[in-house]
Amino acid sequence: MSVSSSESSAPASPLTHFDAQGQAHMVDVSAKPATHRSATAEGWIRMLPATLALIAGGQAKKGDVLGIARIAAIQGAKRTAELIPLCHPLPLTRVAAQFELDSAGSRVRCEVTAETVGPTGVEMEALTAVQVALLTIYDMCKAADRGMVIEQVRLLEKLGGKSGHYRAD
Amino acid sequence: MSVSSSESSAPASPLTHFDAQGQAHMVDVSAKPATHRSATAEGWIRMLPATLALIAGGQAKKGDVLGIARIAAIQGAKRTAELIPLCHPLPLTRVAAQFELDSAGSRVRCEVTAETVGPTGVEMEALTAVQVALLTIYDMCKAADRGMVIEQVRLLEKLGGKSGHYRAD
Amino acid sequence: MSVSSSESSAPASPLTHFDAQGQAHMVDVSAKPATHRSATAEGWIRMLPATLALIAGGQAKKGDVLGIARIAAIQGAKRTAELIPLCHPLPLTRVAAQFELDSAGSRVRCEVTAETVGPTGVEMEALTAVQVALLTIYDMCKAADRGMVIEQVRLLEKLGGKSGHYRAD
Amino acid sequence: MSVSSSESSAPASPLTHFDAQGQAHMVDVSAKPATHRSATAEGWIRMLPATLALIAGGQAKKGDVLGIARIAAIQGAKRTAELIPLCHPLPLTRVAAQFELDSAGSRVRCEVTAETVGPTGVEMEALTAVQVALLTIYDMCKAADRGMVIEQVRLLEKLGGKSGHYRAD
Amino acid sequence: MSVSSSESSAPASPLTHFDAQGQAHMVDVSAKPATHRSATAEGWIRMLPATLALIAGGQAKKGDVLGIARIAAIQGAKRTAELIPLCHPLPLTRVAAQFELDSAGSRVRCEVTAETVGPTGVEMEALTAVQVALLTIYDMCKAADRGMVIEQVRLLEKLGGKSGHYRAD
Amino acid sequence: MSVSSSESSAPASPLTHFDAQGQAHMVDVSAKPATHRSATAEGWIRMLPATLALIAGGQAKKGDVLGIARIAAIQGAKRTAELIPLCHPLPLTRVAAQFELDSAGSRVRCEVTAETVGPTGVEMEALTAVQVALLTIYDMCKAADRGMVIEQVRLLEKLGGKSGHYRAD
């Protein structure tokens, strides 16, 4: 959509979470059909090379940081509507999280796909899951490396619903 | 701390969330005294200039995106131990969130300080609050701008506890 | 409905949350169709005129008590099934909260409408949201006025479902 | 405290949940000592005489509405900090709920006392517990009586802390 | 199903909660139709005869241990997806819990039936409710009897869904 | 303690969760000092030998059932006071879960130790964590084996507090 044109030609705010008086509400989706929706988000946590080595070591044997972050991501996705004030509660039908170690960049990438059959999209669930996964990695490695940075968290793709297919550049 | 030296001279992993067998546990803090602790974290969400203008407009009159994100941050801080698997539950004694609009960078900055009187630090609470605030901004503006990116989320400062004062560069 | 007639002509209690042995259960709604349902509830909090003036001041500039109570109402509506033991969990499709300042009565009125597409009504969600909003106002103003009273909390209207349209006198 | 004098003579708002810029925060209680605190709140739910008779019947034999409301009150008290945005989480050390049937007024009275050893008061916990109890009674009786009204919910007494002893008139 | 044959003839693990790489995920049920599903579970808590007598006494007059355990079971069923990491959130349409006192065995039996209309089964909800009920009995009687043992918790019956009717021997 | 003697010589019920009128309450622990407390609980889940083999395989390579159950146990311990109605909320200072495969008995043993510094014991936290761990194993293996049975869940040891050291036979 074109933000500038909607601003000039229409009185309605593009911020749909506010009503005509500018007050927040949980948007009415009662009349929207329950359809299949999917969203994929990604994010990174950058760290010292030695910290990345600790995580890499845990994959093969003990100290499975990424296995725990994966569970935290899935559990976090289910709590999205409790955390984000105007989010609709949604019955998630799938959540999957993947991690990649980027040695060159000394960082870990997390990608989460969430799905539902419902009247609204699941991008907040996918994004929340990514954030909880990255925070969990921070928590588990912070004794070794307090300077880790979470970065480039964004929506990659969104399928289903009236707004159609979105794909990040 | 120096990760490499601790690796070479000691068999214990610097990943304290794992025991000697490499299995996750909630670390024993029973013997640590309850002392005053504080942590400050920051993060950014980058967006289209038109989206930033919508947020700026809401501050003065209606559509108060940042006011809602502030409440979400405070509420999110209280849920940290539910989201991060190995986090200790903590009685927070203060949470404060601030936002700044960076027109040049077309982004919003969020800074959260969390405090407790307890046996462990509150950096996860501060970081979680920042993430929930930024996710809330994403949620409220996503109808206008799906390409927003959350970036540079990190711990700024940490006070109290055995590990002493930490301050990011 | 007529409570006395149902008591005389039928052995079943009008308290449907109990089975024939008088034991609580979450009532079976498996066979009820998912239809659009709406409920509106209201309530008041009475306070000192000076406290009402503080709230009124916050609307225009800073200290937005009602904006925070609105968010608490929406968040509270989503937690209804956790708070009320025999309530069915429901996917809310809309929650909206409004406030009015009644200078003559020195009180604030809160009205919440909740909607769902489901097999049971949403009156508990609307009522819970009103209560959480009024409690939040109490919390934010209690340093100035401990004697505030919450009053006249009731269901105003209910639409959808087998029991049809209910409207308070 | 005198609201009017603090307004005229001091720039600080009596609404302590807002900082000098009018932004909400969870107030700093880090420096306050953990002391014993107690709060008692009360409230009523008014109903048809036939509904009150159903509740009275449940006490003696089956359909124990008040027993369930009591459990809901205790459970609700523990969730206060999740529901009320700026409330501090508190380790409750006691919660007790009592009910009285007022046949003359055709209503049920609920009184809850909450206690803690901590740096802040527990009046919100007592009030929240009363509200959840009354909402639970509404839920369990609503099939028989949709017109029930929750009324006169207020703080009765507060002990401990810097502000001293408060007792409603 | 035959576990051994699927192991020898197919690379897919019978543990459907893991993907082909052995990583946990919340299984995709997006394409499964929402159908009526029911599950019944049971379990026991064994105790001293004197403890059983205390519980039996509470049924008739005061100290209603089983009434409270029943509410805990229903409330616990609603929290299943928060407790069990890979469980799908489900809108429960019925939960009912029953208790029997077994004087000969000096134990209490709990049986819970849960139902939903959804794409996945409700056996975890029924089992979780049984466990929470038995834990609640333990909690309420532990001052008198610390040696109580929870035993024989299992799925009794499961109806609906592609896997058909399951009934324990 | 001797239940029968306390019954004959004293009017007070040994069920301390009820007051003199037989009504449930959260027991007053305001005057009890915060001391170090520890509790250890255990439990088993019995299954087909082929199911046990699947779990054993996951430890070495992929499909880490026990790693996920361990995280669920720790997360579940933190939710104890939400699940068990009359439990006091407690700041856990340690949670550790261990699993053993018993090939002879074709079952998995789970042992959890929980600790706190507080006014009440942590046996419910340890028992709840065991139950959530065993339920998680059930959930992850149920596609292969619906007949698994959870058994012999009990308190093994309890340290600290007025009641002293308890150790199961």
CSV table of C-alpha atoms in Angstrom, one decimal, chain A residues 11 42 49 76 78 87-88 92-93 100 114 121 123 135 140 165:
chain,number,residue,atom,x,y,z
A,11,PRO,CA,-9.0,10.7,6.7
A,42,GLU,CA,14.4,-14.1,10.6
A,49,PRO,CA,34.0,-16.0,17.7
A,76,GLY,CA,7.1,-18.0,22.9
A,78,LYS,CA,2.1,-19.4,21.7
A,87,CYS,CA,-2.7,-9.0,18.9
A,88,HIS,CA,-5.6,-11.4,18.4
A,92,LEU,CA,-1.3,-21.9,15.8
A,93,THR,CA,-1.3,-24.9,13.5
A,100,GLU,CA,22.4,-21.5,11.1
A,114,ALA,CA,4.3,-19.9,11.9
A,121,GLY,CA,-2.1,-13.1,10.0
A,123,GLU,CA,3.6,-12.4,11.4
A,135,LEU,CA,17.0,-13.8,23.8
A,140,MET,CA,22.6,-19.0,27.9
A,165,HIS,CA,1.7,-12.4,-0.7
